[in-house]
Coordinates of C-alpha atoms in Angstrom, one line a residue:
X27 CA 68.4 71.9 102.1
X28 CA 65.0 70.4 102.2
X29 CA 63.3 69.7 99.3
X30 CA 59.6 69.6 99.6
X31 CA 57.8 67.0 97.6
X32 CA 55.2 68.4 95.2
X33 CA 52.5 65.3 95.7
X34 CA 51.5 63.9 99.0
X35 CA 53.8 60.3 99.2
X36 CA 55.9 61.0 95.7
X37 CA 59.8 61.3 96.4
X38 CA 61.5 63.3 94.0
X39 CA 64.1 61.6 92.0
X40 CA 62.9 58.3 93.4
X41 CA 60.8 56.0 90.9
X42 CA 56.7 55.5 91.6
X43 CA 56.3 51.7 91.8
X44 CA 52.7 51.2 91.0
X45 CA 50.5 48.5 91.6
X46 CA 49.5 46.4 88.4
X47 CA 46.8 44.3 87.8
X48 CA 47.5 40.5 87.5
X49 CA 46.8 39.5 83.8
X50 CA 44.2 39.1 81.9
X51 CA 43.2 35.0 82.1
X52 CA 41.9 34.5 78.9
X53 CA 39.7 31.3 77.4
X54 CA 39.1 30.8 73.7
X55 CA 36.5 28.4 72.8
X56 CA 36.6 29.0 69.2
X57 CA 39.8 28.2 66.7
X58 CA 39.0 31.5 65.2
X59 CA 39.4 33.7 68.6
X60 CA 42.4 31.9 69.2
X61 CA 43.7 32.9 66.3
X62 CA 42.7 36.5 66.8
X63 CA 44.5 36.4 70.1
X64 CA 47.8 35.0 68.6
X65 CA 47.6 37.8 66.3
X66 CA 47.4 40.1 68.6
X67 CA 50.3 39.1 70.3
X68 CA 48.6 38.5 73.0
X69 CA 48.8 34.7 73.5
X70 CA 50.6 34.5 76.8
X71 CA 47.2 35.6 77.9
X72 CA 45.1 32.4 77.2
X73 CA 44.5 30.2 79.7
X74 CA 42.9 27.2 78.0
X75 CA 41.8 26.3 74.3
X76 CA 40.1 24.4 72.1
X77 CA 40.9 21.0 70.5
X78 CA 41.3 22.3 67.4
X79 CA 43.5 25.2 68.2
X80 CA 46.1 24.1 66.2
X81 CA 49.3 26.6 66.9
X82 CA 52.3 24.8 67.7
X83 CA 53.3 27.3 70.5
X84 CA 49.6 26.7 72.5
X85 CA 49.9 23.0 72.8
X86 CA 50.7 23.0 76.2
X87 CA 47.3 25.3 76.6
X88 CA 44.6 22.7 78.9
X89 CA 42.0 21.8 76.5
X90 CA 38.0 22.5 77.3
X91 CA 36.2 21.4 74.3
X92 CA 35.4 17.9 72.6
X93 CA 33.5 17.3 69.7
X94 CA 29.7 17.1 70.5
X95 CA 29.5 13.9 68.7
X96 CA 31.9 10.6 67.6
X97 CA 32.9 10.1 63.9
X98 CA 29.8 9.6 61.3
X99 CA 29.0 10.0 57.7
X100 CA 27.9 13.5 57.0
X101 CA 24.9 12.9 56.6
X102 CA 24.2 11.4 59.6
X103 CA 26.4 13.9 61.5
X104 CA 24.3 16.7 60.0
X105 CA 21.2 15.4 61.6
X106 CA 22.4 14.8 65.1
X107 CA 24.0 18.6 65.0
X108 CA 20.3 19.7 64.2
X109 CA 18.7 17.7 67.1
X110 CA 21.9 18.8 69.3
X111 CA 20.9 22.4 68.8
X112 CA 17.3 21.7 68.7
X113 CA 17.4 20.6 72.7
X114 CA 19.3 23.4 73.6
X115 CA 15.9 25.7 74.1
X116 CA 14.7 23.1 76.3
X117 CA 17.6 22.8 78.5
X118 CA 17.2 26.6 79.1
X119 CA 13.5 26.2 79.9
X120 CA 14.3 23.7 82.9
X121 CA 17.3 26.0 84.1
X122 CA 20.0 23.3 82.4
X123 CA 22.6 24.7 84.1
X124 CA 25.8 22.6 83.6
X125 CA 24.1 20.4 81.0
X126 CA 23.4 24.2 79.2
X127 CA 27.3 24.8 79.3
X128 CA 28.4 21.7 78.0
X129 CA 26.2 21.7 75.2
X130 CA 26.0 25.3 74.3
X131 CA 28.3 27.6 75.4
X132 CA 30.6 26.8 72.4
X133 CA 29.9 25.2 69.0
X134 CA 31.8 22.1 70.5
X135 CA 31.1 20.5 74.0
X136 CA 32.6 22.5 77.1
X137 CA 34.2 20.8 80.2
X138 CA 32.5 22.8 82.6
X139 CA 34.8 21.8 85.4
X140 CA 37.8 22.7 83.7
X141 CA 36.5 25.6 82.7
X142 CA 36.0 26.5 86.2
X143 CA 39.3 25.2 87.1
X144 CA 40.8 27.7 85.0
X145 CA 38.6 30.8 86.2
X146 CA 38.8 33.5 83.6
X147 CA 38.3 36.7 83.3
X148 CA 37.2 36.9 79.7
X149 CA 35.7 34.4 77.7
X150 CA 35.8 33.9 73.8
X151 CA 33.2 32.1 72.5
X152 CA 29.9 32.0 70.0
X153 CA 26.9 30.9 72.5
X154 CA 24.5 28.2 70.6
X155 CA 21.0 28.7 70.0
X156 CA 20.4 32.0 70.6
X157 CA 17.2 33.6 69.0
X158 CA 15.4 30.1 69.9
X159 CA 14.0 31.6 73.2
X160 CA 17.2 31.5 74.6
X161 CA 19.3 34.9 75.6
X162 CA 23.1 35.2 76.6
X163 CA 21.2 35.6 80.5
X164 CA 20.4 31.6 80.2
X165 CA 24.5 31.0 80.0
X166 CA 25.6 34.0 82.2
X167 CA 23.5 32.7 85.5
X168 CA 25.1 29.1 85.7
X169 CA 28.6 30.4 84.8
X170 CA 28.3 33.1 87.2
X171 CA 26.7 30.3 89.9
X172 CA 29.8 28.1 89.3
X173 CA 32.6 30.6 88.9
X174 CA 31.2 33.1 91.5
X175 CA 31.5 35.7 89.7
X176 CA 30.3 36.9 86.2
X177 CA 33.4 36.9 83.7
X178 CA 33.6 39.1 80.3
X179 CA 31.7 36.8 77.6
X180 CA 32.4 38.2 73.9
X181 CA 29.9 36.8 71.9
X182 CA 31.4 36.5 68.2
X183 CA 28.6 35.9 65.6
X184 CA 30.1 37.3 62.6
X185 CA 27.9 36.1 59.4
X186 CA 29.9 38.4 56.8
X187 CA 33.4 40.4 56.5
X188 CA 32.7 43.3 58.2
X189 CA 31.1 40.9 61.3
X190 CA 34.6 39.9 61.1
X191 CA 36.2 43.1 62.0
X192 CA 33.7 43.7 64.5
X193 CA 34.5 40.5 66.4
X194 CA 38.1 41.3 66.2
X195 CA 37.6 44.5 67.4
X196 CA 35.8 43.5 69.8
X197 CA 37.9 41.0 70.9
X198 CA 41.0 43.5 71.2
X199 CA 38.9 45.9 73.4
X200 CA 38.0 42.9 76.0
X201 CA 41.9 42.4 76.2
X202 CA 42.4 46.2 76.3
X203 CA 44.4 45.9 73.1
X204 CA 42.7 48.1 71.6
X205 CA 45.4 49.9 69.5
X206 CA 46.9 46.8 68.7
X207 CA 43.2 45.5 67.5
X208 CA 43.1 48.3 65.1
X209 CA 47.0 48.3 63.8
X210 CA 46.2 44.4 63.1
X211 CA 42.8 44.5 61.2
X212 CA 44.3 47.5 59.0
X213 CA 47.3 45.5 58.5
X214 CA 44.9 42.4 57.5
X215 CA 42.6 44.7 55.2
X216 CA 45.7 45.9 53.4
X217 CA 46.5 42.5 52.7
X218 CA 43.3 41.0 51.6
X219 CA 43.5 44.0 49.8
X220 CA 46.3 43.0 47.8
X221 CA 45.3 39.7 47.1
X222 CA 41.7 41.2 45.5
X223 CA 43.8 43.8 43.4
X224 CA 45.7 40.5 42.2
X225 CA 42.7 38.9 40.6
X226 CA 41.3 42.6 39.0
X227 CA 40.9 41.9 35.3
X228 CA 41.1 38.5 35.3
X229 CA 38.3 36.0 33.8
X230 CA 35.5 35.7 36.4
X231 CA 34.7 31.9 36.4
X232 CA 31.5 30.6 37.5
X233 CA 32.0 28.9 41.2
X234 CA 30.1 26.8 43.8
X235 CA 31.7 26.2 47.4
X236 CA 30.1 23.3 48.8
X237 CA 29.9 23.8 52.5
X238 CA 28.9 20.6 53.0
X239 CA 28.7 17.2 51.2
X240 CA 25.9 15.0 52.3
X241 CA 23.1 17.0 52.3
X242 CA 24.8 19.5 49.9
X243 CA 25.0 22.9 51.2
X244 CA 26.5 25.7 49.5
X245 CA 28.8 27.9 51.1
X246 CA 27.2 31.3 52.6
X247 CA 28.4 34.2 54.9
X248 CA 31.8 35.6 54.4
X249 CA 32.3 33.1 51.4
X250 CA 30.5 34.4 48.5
X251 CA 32.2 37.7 49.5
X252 CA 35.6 36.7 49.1
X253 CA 34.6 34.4 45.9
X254 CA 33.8 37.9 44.7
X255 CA 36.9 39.5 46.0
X256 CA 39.0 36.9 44.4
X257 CA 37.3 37.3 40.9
X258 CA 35.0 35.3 40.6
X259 CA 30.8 34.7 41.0
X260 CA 29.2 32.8 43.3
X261 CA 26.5 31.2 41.8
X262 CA 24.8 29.7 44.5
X263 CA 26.3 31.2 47.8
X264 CA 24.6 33.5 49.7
X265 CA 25.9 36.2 52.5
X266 CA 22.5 35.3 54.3
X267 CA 23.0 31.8 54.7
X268 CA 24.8 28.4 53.4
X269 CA 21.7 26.9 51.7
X270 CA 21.0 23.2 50.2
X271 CA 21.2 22.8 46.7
X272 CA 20.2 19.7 44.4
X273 CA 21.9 17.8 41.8
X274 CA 20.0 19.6 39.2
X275 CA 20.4 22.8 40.2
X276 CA 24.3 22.3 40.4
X277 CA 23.6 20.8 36.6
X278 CA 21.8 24.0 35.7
X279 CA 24.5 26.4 37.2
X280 CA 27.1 24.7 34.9
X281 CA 30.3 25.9 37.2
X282 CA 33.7 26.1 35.5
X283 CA 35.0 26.0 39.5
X284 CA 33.9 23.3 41.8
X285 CA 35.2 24.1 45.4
X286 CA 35.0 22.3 48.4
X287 CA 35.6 23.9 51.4
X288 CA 34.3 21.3 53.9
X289 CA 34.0 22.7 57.4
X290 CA 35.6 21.0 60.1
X291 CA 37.6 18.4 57.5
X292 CA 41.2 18.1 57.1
X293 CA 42.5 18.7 53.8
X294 CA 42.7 14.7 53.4
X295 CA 39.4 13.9 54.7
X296 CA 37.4 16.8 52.1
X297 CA 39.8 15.0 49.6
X298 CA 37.8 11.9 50.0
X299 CA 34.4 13.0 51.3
X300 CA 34.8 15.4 48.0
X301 CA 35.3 12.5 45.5
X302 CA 32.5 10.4 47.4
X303 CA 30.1 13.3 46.9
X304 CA 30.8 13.5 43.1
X305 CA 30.8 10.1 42.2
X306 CA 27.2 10.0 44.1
X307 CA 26.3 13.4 42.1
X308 CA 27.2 11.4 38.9
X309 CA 25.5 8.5 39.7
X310 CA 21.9 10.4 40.3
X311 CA 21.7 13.2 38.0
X312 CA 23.3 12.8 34.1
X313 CA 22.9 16.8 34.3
X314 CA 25.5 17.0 36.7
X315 CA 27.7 14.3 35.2
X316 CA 27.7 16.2 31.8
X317 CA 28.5 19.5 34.1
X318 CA 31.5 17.9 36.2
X319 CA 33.0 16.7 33.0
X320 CA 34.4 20.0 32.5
X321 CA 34.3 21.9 36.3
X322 CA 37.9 22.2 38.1
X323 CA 37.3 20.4 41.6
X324 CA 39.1 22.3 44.1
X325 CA 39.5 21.1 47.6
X326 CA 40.8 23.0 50.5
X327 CA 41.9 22.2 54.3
X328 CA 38.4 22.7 56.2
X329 CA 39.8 23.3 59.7
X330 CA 41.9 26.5 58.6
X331 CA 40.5 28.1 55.0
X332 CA 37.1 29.9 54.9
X333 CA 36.0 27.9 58.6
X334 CA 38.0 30.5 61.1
X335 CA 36.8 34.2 60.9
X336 CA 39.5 36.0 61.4
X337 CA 43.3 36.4 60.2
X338 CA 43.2 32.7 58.7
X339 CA 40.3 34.5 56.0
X340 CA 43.1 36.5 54.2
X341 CA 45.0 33.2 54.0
X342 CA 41.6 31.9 52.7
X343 CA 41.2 34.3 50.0
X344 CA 44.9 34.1 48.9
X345 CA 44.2 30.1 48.6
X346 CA 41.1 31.3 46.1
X347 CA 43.2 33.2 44.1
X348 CA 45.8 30.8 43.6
X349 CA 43.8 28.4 42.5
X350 CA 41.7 30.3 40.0
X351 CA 44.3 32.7 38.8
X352 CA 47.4 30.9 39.6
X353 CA 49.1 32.6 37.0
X354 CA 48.4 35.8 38.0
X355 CA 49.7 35.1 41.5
X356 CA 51.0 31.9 43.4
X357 CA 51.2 31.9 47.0
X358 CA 52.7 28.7 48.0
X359 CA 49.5 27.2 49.5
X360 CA 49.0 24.3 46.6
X361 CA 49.4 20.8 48.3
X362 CA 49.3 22.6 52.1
X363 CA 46.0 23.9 52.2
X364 CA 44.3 23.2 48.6
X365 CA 44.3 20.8 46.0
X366 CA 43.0 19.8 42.8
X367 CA 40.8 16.8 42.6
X368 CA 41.5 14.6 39.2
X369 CA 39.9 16.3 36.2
X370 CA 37.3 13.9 34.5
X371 CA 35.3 11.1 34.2
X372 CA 33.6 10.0 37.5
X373 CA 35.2 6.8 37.8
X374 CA 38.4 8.8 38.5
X375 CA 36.4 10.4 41.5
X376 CA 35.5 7.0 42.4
X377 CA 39.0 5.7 43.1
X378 CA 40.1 8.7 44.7
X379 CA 36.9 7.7 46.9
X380 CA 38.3 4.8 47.7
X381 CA 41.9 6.0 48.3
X382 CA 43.8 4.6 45.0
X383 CA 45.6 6.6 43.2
X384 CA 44.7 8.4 39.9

């Protein structure tokens, strides 16, 4: 007997083979998207990385960023990122082109050639300068000119938590994970959660997060928030903005909690740049000596804890809890990614500054 199909080319009892589109080819410029990616299970996807992408698993991943500039004191490195992003207006003026890309299309340099090597469809990344006459157009027309055709940009500018969850999101929804996107931040909130509720009814010390040490910056966006959440006040943080802040007015604070969460330092590195910016704060300002005698100095791991917006800011806010309340929960992060600096008189800063022990 014949059977008579019921759609135009379908078989019955035969499977449909449909055509699928080739994968996503995805580049993260920024540790944080990477991280965001990973967490979405979604690694296979990426394409190329960042030098600091750190995941064991995405070493293999070509590499497309450098740092913009060569090993300096802070201060000094401070300064040359301010005249770095202070060009970048004029490079989009002249129609910068590649020079445009490789200075500010990440926060890092890009290798434009690999970049185009790799040709992806969606790019992850926080465009610089943006505001200062210069609109995403100035880095879509010379990527689109190189590439030949105009990949998916997500711009991630998140400046406080719920930025966060709006980057994630939309990072999901440019991979068209968009269930997994939401499955993951709930998961995340619920944790973060759990970590706040941890620190409910505990004392509330008075904290600083130093941003940076040389000029001194304290801490703002998404920081103050989760000082708050982990049970605490931020006495100088702002959501706004990380803003510089004097020896005096550290003095006049009096924090119980000194942290120092130094972006873009290892936990080793903010160990020493920490003690140099103390024994300097002691030396110029008896206010603030008096005022360190009694602070707790934390120091965490600047490439992972409060620096990458996204999953690795739960791990952030457990690190904050376990150092203020570490009785009241314990995580396992001391000595990994936080660590007391000696408690005490500055010349015990001062040999930790030069690398004896205490």
């Amino acid at each position: 007997m014949k059977v008579k199909s019921s759609a135009p080319g379908k078989i019955l009892g035969a499977s449909t083979q449909v055509a699928q589109s080739p994968p996503l080819r995805v580049l993260s410029l920024l540790p944080g998207a990477t991280d965001t990616v990973r967490a979405l299970g979604a690694a296979n996807l990426l394409v190329g990385r960042t030098h600091e992408c750190d995941w064991p698993e995405l070493q293999a991943l070509p590499i497309v960023t450098s740092d913009k500039l060569g090993e300096m004191p802070p201060a000094e490195l401070d300064a040359a990122m301010a005249a770095c992003g202070g060009a970048l207006p004029t490079l989009g003026w002249c129609g910068g082109g590649i020079a445009l890309l490789d200075q500010g299309l990440s926060p890092y340099r890009t290798d434009v050639e690999k970049l185009v090597a790799l040709r992806p469809d969606v790019i992850l990344t926080q465009m610089q300068g943006l505001g200062l006459d210069l609109t995403p157009d100035h880095y879509w027309s010379p990527l689109e000119q190189l590439l030949g055709y105009r990949p998916t940009v997500v711009q991630l500018a998140a400046t406080e938590m719920e930025g966060v969850w709006r980057d994630m999101r939309s990072i999901s929804e440019a991979l068209k994970l968009d269930r997994e996107g939401r499955d993951k931040i709930c998961a995340l909130q619920r944790r973060l959660q759990a970590a706040a509720d941890s620190a409910r009814g505990r004392p509330r010390p008075r904290v600083v997060v130093v941003q940076w040490p040389d000029p001194l910056f304290a801490a703002g966006g998404w920081v103050p928030q989760l000082v708050e959440l982990a049970g605490a006040r931020d006495v100088l943080g702002r959501v706004e903005a990380a803003t510089t802040f004097s020896a005096q007015q550290l003095a006049d604070t009096r924090p119980e909690v000194l942290v120092f969460a130094l972006c873009g330092f290892s936990l080793s590195e903010s160990q020493r740049l920490a003690a140099q910016a103390l024994e300097q704060l002691a030396a110029e300002c008896r206010a603030a000596a008096e005022a360190l005698q009694t602070a707790r100095v934390i120091v965490t791991d600047g490439l992972r804890v409060f620096s990458r917006p996204g999953p690795w800011l739960v791990h952030s806010l457990e690190v904050l809890v376990e150092a203020l309340h570490g009785e009241a929960q314990e995580y396992g992060h001391e000595g990994r990614l936080w660590a007391l600096l000696p408690h005490g008189p500055a010349q015990n800063y001062a040999k930790v500054a030069r690398g004896s022990s205490v």
